[in-house]
XYZ file of C-alpha atoms in Angstrom:
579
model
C 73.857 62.609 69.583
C 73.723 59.222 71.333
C 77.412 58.221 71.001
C 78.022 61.731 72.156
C 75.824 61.693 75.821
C 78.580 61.528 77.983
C 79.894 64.575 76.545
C 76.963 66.270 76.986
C 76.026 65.320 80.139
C 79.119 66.499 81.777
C 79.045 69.710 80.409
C 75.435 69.843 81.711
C 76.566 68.480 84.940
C 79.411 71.305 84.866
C 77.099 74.094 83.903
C 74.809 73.094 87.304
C 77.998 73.127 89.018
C 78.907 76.248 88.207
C 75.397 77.941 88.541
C 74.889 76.275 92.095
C 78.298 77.503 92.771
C 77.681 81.278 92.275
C 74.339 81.157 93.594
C 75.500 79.249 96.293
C 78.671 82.076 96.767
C 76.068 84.596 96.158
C 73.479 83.754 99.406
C 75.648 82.055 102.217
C 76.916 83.482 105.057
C 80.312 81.006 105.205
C 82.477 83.781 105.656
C 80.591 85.477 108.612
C 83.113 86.555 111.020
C 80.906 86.674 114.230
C 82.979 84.110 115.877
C 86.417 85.343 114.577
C 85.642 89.128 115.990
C 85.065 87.353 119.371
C 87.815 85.430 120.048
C 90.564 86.438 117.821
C 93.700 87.880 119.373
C 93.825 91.431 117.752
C 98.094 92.425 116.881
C 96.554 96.109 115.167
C 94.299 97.155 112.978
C 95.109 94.432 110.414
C 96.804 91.469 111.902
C 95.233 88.831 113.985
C 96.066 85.424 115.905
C 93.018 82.795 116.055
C 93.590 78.832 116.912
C 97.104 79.141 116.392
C 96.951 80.262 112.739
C 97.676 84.010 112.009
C 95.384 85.831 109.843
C 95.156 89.552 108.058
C 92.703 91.953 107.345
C 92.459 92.940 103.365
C 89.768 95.686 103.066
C 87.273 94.822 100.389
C 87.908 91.421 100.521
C 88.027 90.299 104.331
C 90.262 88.315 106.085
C 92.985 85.938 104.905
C 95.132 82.980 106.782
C 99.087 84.465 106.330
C 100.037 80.892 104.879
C 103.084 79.422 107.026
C 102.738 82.654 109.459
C 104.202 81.283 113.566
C 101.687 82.473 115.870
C 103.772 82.371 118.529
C 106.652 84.689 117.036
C 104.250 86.793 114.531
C 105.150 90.414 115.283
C 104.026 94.130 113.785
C 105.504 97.676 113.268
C 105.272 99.693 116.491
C 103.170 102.694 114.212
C 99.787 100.903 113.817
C 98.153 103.166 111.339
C 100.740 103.813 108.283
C 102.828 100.691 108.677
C 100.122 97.935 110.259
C 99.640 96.609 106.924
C 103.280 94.849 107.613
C 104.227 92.111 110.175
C 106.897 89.058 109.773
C 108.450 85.987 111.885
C 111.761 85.348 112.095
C 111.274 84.057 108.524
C 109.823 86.406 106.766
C 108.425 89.930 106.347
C 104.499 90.073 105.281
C 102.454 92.566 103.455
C 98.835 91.353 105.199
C 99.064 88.273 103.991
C 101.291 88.385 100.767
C 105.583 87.484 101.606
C 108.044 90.511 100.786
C 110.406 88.065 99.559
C 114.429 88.745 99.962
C 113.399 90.949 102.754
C 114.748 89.973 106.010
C 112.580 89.907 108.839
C 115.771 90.302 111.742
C 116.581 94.002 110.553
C 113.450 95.059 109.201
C 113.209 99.168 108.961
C 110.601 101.310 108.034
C 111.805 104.753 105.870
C 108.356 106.185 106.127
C 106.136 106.393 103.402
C 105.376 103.258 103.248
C 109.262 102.165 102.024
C 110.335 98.970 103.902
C 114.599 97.695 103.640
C 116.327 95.347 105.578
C 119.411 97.707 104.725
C 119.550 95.858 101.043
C 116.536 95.055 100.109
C 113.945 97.636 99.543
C 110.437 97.443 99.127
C 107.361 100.012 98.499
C 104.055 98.887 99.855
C 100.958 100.488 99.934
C 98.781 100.712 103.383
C 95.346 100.808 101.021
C 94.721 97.399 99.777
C 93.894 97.265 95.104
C 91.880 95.372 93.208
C 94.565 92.340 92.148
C 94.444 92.838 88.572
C 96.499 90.185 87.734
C 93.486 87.765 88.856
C 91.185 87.954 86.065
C 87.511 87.032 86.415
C 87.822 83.223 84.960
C 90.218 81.951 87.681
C 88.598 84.307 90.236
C 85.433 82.302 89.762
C 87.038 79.244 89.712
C 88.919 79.918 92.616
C 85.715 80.417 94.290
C 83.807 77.305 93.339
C 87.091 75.615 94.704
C 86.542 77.468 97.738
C 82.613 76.985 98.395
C 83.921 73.091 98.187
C 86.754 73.092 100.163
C 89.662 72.274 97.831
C 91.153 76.297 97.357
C 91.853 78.878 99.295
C 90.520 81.978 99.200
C 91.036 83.702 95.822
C 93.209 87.024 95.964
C 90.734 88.939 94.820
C 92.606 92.425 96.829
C 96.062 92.830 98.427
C 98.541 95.550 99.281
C 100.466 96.292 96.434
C 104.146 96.044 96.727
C 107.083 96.821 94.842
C 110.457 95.640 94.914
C 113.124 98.713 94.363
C 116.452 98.095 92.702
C 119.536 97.299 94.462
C 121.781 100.626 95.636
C 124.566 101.388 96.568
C 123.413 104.449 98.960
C 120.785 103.750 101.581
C 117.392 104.873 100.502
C 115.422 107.108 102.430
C 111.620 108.891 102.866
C 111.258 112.551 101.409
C 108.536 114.641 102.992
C 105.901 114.256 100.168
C 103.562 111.927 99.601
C 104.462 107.901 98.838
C 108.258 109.641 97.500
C 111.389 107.898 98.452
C 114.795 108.808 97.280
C 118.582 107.655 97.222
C 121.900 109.147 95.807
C 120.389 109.148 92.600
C 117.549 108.429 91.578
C 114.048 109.375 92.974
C 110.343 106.748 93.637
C 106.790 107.359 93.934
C 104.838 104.211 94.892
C 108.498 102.372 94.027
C 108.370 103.267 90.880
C 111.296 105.755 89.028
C 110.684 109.726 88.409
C 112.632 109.971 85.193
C 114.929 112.567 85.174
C 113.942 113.591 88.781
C 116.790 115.375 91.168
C 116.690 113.127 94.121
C 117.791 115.934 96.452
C 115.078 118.723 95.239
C 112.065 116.413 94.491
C 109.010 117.934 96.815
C 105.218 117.998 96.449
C 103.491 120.954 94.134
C 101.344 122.773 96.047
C 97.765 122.771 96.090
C 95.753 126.207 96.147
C 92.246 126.658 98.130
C 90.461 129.707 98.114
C 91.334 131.511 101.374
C 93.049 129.141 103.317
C 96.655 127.744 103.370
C 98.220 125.877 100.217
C 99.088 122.473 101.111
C 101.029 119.506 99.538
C 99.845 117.811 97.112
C 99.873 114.133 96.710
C 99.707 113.644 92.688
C 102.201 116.463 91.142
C 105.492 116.637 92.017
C 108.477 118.619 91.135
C 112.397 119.211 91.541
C 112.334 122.619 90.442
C 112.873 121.772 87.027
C 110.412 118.821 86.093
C 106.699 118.084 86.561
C 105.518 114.454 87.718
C 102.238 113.256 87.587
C 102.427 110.183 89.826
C 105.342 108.693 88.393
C 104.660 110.454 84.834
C 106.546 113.075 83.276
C 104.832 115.681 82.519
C 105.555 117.959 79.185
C 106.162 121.216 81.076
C 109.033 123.240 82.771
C 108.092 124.057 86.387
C 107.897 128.379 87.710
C 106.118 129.510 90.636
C 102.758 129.990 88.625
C 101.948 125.784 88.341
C 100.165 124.313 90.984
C 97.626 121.896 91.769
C 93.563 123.704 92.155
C 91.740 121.923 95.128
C 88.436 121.027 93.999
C 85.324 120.678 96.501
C 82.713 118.361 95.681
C 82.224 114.465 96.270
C 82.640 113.332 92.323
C 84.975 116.119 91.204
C 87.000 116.266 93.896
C 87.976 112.294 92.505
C 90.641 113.357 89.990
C 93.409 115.798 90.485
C 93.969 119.061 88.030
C 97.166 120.731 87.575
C 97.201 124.167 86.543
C 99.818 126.051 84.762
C 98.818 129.373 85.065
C 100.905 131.423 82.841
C 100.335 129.775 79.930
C 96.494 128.748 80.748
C 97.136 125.304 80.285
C 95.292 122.146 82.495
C 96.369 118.995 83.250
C 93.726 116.509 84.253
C 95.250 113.086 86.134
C 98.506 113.962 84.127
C 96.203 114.198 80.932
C 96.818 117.652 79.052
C 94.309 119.895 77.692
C 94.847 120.604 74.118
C 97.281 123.083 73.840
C 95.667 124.813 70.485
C 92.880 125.895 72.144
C 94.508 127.172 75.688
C 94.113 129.495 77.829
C 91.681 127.403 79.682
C 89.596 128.978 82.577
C 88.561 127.122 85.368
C 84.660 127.939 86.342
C 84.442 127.242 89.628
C 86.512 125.070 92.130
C 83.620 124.920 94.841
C 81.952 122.044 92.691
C 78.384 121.479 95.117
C 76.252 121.277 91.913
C 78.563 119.350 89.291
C 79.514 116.109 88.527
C 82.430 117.205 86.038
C 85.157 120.185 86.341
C 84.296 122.732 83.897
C 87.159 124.856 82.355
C 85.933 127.882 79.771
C 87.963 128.534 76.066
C 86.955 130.376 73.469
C 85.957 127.499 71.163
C 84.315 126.089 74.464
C 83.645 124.120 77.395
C 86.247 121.889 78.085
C 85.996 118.633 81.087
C 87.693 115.649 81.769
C 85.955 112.594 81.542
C 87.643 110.072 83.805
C 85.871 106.986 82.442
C 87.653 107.283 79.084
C 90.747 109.491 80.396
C 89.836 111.996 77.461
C 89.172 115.851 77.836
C 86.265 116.226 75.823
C 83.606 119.363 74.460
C 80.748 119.871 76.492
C 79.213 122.731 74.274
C 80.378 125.919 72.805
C 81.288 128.895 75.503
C 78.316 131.361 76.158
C 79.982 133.168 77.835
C 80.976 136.669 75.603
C 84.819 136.864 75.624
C 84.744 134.143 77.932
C 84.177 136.889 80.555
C 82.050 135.702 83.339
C 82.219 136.352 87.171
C 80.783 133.422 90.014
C 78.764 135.417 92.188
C 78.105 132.491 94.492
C 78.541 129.016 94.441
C 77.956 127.471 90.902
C 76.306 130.778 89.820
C 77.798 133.300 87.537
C 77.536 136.493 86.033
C 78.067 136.994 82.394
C 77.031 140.244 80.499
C 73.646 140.910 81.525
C 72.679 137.135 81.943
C 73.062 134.611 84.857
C 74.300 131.066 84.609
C 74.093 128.161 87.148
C 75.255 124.469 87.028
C 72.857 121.447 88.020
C 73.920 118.081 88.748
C 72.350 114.895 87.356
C 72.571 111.232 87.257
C 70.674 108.708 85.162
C 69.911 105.263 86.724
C 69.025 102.124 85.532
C 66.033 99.629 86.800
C 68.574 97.051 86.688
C 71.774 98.276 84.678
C 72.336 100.694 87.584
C 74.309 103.674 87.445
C 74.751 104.635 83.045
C 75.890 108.268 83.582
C 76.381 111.312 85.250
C 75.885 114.864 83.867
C 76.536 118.650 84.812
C 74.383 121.465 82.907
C 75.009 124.668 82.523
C 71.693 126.684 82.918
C 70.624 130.013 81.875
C 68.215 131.954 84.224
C 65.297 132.923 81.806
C 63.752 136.861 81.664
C 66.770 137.840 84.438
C 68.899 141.129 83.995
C 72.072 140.085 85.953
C 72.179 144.072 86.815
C 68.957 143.645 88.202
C 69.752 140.950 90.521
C 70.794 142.063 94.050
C 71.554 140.239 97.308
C 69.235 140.842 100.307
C 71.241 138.538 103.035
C 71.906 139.778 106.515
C 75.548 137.561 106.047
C 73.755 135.924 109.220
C 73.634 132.327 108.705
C 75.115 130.740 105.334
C 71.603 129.440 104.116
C 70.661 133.855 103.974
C 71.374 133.708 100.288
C 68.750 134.674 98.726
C 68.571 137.819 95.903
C 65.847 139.731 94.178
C 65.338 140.546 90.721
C 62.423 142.920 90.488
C 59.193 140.962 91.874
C 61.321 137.690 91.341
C 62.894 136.230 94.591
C 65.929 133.596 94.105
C 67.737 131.133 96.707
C 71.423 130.291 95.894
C 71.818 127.458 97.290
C 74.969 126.020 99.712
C 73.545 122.252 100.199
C 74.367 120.627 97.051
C 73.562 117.516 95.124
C 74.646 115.474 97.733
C 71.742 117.033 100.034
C 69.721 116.023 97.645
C 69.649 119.868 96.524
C 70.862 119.468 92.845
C 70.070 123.097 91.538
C 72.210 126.109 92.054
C 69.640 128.509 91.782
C 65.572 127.689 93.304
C 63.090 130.239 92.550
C 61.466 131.413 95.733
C 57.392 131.397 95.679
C 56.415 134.739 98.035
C 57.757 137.873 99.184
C 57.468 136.822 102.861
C 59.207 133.047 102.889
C 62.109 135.334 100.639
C 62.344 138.101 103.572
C 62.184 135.417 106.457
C 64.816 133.035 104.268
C 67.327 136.250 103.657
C 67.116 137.577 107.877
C 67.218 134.101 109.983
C 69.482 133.063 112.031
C 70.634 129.422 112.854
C 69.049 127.829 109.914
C 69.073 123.758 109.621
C 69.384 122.046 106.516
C 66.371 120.436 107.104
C 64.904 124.285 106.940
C 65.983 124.314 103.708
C 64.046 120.932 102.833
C 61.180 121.711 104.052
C 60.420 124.693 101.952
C 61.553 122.646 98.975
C 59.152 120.020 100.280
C 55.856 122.187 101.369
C 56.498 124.430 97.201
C 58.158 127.782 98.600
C 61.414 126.784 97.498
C 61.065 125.003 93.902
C 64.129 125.061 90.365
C 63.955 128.015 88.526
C 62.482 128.253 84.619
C 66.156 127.725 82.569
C 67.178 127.113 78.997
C 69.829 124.077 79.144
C 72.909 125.757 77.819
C 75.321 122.987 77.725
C 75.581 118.961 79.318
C 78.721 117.493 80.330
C 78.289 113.461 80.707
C 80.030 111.089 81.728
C 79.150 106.947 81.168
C 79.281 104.413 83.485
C 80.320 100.641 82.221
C 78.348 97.964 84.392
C 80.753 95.591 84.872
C 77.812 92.760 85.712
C 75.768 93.934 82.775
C 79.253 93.630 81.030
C 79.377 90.131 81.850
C 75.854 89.263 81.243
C 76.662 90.598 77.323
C 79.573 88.052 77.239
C 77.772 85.313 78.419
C 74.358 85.715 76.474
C 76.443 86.758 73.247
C 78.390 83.697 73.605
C 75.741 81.659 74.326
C 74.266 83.102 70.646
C 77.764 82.620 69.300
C 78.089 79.137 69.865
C 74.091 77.969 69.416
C 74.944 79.586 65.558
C 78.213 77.832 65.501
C 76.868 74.337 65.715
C 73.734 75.474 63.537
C 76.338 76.149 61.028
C 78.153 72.650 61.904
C 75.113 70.738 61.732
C 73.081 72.737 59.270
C 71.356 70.263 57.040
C 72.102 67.192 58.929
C 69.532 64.853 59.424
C 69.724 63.577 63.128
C 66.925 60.511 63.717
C 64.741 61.011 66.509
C 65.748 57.378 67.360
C 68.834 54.915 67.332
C 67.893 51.186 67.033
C 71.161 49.105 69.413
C 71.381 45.831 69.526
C 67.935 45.074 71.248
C 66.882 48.180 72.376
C 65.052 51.528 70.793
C 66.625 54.623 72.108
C 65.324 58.215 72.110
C 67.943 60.485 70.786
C 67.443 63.613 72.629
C 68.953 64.700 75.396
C 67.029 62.274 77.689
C 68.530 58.652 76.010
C 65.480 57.299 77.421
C 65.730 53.389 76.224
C 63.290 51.295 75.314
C 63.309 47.221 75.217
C 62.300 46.427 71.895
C 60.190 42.990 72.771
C 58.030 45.452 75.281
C 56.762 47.953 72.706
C 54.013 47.624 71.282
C 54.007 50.107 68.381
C 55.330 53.591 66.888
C 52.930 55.984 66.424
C 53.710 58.990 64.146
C 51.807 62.547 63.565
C 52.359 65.020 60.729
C 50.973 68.072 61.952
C 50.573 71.867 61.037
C 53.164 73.846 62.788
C 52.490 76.906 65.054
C 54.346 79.487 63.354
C 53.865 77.971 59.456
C 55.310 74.708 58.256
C 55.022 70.983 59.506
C 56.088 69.160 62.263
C 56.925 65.583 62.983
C 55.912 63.494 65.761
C 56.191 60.472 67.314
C 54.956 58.418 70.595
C 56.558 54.831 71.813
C 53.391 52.680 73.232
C 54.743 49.847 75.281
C 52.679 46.557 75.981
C 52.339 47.075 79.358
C 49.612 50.730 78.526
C 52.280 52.812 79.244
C 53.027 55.613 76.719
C 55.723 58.253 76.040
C 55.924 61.882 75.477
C 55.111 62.900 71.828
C 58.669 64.099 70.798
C 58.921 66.581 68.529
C 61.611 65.798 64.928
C 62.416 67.381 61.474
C 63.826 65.694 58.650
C 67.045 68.070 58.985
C 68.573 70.902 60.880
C 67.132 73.873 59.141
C 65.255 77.393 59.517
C 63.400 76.900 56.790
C 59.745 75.433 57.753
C 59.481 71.504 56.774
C 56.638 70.649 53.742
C 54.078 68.251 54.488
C 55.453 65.906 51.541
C 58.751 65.875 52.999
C 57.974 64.797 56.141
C 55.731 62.191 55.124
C 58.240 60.434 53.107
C 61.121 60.862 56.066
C 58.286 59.309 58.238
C 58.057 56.095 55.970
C 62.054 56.012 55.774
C 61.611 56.155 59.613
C 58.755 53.033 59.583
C 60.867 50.788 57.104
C 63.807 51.141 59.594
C 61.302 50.075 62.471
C 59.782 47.288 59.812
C 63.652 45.665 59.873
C 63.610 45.476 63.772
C 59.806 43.919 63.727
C 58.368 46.894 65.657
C 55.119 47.866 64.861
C 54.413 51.412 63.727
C 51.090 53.366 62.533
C 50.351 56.651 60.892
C 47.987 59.014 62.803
């Protein structure tokens, strides 16, 4: 190990480094902004001019210097909501902080959309700033250590993503649908080529809400023909009857689902249902209970799971002939039996967030032809019904609200009358009978769970690190296994420790070597041994083995590695004893 310290030490020296670093990264406050905020020269939302220097807002990651930016001729878009992402000089054209290069600043244009040309070069850049994935986490980390010391800039951890569009001969121009730009012939989303698209007919699909107006929507696309996904072509031919559902609900709402109605098929983020077991049925689009969209087959329930970008089988379909009606929000009728869905999440003490769920629930000892509404249609929290002597609220808050059942069985005749006839009802009326026990979930059977797991991506890390930390401590056990390394190196006229402290010791100043063979904690023998120096000054007992092993050392062996270890101290005249 000796001839080997320096090695070791800088990798110790590194690993402190690195640790102080992060923690360091971690705690400070170096990139407070107080100061900035105050005296900074605001262009727009995004651009700034401080001390000469001109800087640009990235959300998520802050602000960045624009690197070579003039202050004094930095100008931006006249819109400052869609374009302010983009500024120049009269060298070149910016996306916040990031050069457009070949684009020339003097006859900059925007086409709308977010499409950028200088009438022959064209770019696409988003206004919402993305995770740089080209940055992976080892240079992002060492890009901030460079930065906590001064010697690297910022790391680009975000930007606004840009892409370059290919030379044409015909001047490109904005459609009116989302991100979509078009020329002679070809058509973009996000820059990026709609295969097989008709430039001239490409529009947005519509999306369909539940009494009120379709609108545009901003995933699926069509020319009248084909069926885009983003950028994606999708596998269908497009008729009146395809369109996009609008989902309500803060988690399902996240992901965007296509429906082709004639043929019962789904498409989920572009991702189709399996085809074999279509015609899917969508259970209900006004999602304040769910975590997951839930579409009914007759081989079962079907969701999307948009961690793994699978469709996957919640359960098998209770529902007989996959007949059911939704009587109110997240509650339905089936038969003679009544359904509701409850959200869920499962959280960690320190892994966080691991999963979130949607059951289906089946009201127990209800006749769904015994259930009938008693609300005056006065205020939207009236919803309450009666089955027999049993009183139910159907609730309108949600998970969200921290009201995660459909259905809540209500405890008295009188709370049910006065809950079904009110008038301007608060949410926090609502609470409060959920907090005082007139308002508490319903006795169910758990028909069905559709989950969803969450990846920590610190956890993540933590695996890599601890499991390569295992990795390599068994590596060099391997390497070294059976090795004998001496506790101490005789050089020249010193006695050196050999452990990772290379403490030295002048050989004409110690007095003797003392060594111990003692009964190890958990079975076996250890070996020990102290350097007492002449001037009554003594050392640590440090611990040794004759080799690197698992196995537990004999007595015998060590004994006779301890005399092997006195005859080399004998040849040096030190003096040594045997405790």
């Amino acid at each position: 190990m000796y001839k080997y310290r320096y090695i070791i030490y800088s990798l110790l020296i590194l690993s402190f480094i690195f640790l102080f670093s992060m923690l360091s990264i971690s705690i400070s406050n170096s990139d407070s902004t107080y100061e900035f905020d105050q005296k900074a020269t605001k262009l727009n939302g995004v651009y700034a001019t401080y001390e000469g220097k001109v800087y640009a807002m990235v959300p998520s990651n802050g602000y960045y210097e624009v690197k070579d930016a003039r202050a004094e001729t930095f100008k931006v878009l006249p819109d400052n909501f869609e374009d302010a992402h983009i500024g120049y000089d009269e060298q070149n054209v910016y996306a916040g902080n990031v050069i457009l290069k070949d684009l020339k600043p003097g006859s900059l244009k925007a086409l709308g959309n977010n499409y950028y040309t200088d009438g022959s070069t064209a770019y696409y850049c988003s206004r919402n700033s993305e995770r740089n994935t080209s940055l992976n986490v080892f240079k992002e980390v060492g890009q901030l250590i460079g930065q906590r010391f001064g010697i690297a800039g910022k790391p680009q951890t975000y930007w606004y993503p840009a892409v370059k569009l290919p030379q044409s001969n015909t001047p490109y121009h904005s459609q009116p649908a989302y991100a979509i730009a078009v020329n002679d012939e070809q058509a973009f989303y996000k820059g990026l080529p709609l295969p097989e698209a008709d430039p001239q007919q490409i529009k947005s699909v519509l999306v369909r809400q539940t009494g009120k107006e379709a609108y545009g929507s901003s995933s699926y696309f069509t020319d009248g023909q084909h069926v885009y996904y983003q950028n994606q072509l999708l596998p269908l031919t497009y008729h009146t009857q395809v369109y996009e559902q609008h989902i309500e609900g803060d988690v399902p709402s996240r992901n965007a689902y296509l429906i082709d109605e004639q043929k019962g098929m789904v498409y989920a983020d572009g991702t189709a249902f399996d085809v074999k077991k279509a015609p899917y049925r969508l259970l209900s689009a006004r999602l304040k209970h769910a975590n997951q969209v839930l579409f009914a087959a007759q081989e079962g329930i079907y969701f999307y799971n948009a961690e793994t970008g699978k469709v996957e089988r919640a359960g098998k379909n209770p529902f007989a002939g996959n007949t059911f009606e939704e009587i109110s929000d997240d509650v339905f009728r089936s038969s003679e039996k009544i359904y509701y869905l409850r959200a869920g999440e499962v959280w960690g003490n320190k892994s966080g967030l691991q999963s979130r769920n949607t059951h289906l629930m089946l009201l127990e000892n209800v006749s769904a032809s015994a259930m009938q509404s008693l609300s005056t249609g006065k205020d939207r929290y009236n919803n309450v019904w009666q089955a027999g002597n049993r009183y139910f609220y159907f609730d309108d808050l949600g998970s969200s609200q921290l009201m995660p059942h459909a259905v809540y069985a209500i405890k008295d005749a009188t709370t049910a009358r006065r809950l079904a006839t009110a008038a301007d009802l608060r949410s926090d009326d609502i609470r409060d009978l959920q907090a005082s026990g007139k308002l508490l979930p319903e006795e169910s059977d758990q028909v069905l769970t559709a989950s969803t797991d969450y990846d920590n991506p610190d956890r993540k890390m933590v695996y890599w690190i601890v499991g390569g930390g295992i990795v390599l401590a068994l590596l060099l056990f391997f390497l070294l296994r059976n090795k004998k390394i001496a506790p101490f190196l005789i050089k020249e006229e010193w006695l050196i420790m050999n452990n990772l402290s290379f403490k030295k010791y002048k050989i004409a100043e110690i007095e003797k070597v003392v060594f111990k063979v003692e009964k190890a904690y958990k079975g076996g023998y250890t070996g020990k041994m102290q350097i007492r120096q002449k001037n009554g000054k003594a050392s640590r007992w440090m611990i040794f083995a004759t080799r690197i092993t698992l196995v537990p050392e004999t007595e015998p062996a060590l004994r006779i590695y301890v005399e092997e270890l006195r005859a080399q101290l004998s040849a040096q005249g030190i003096r040594h004893e045997l405790a």
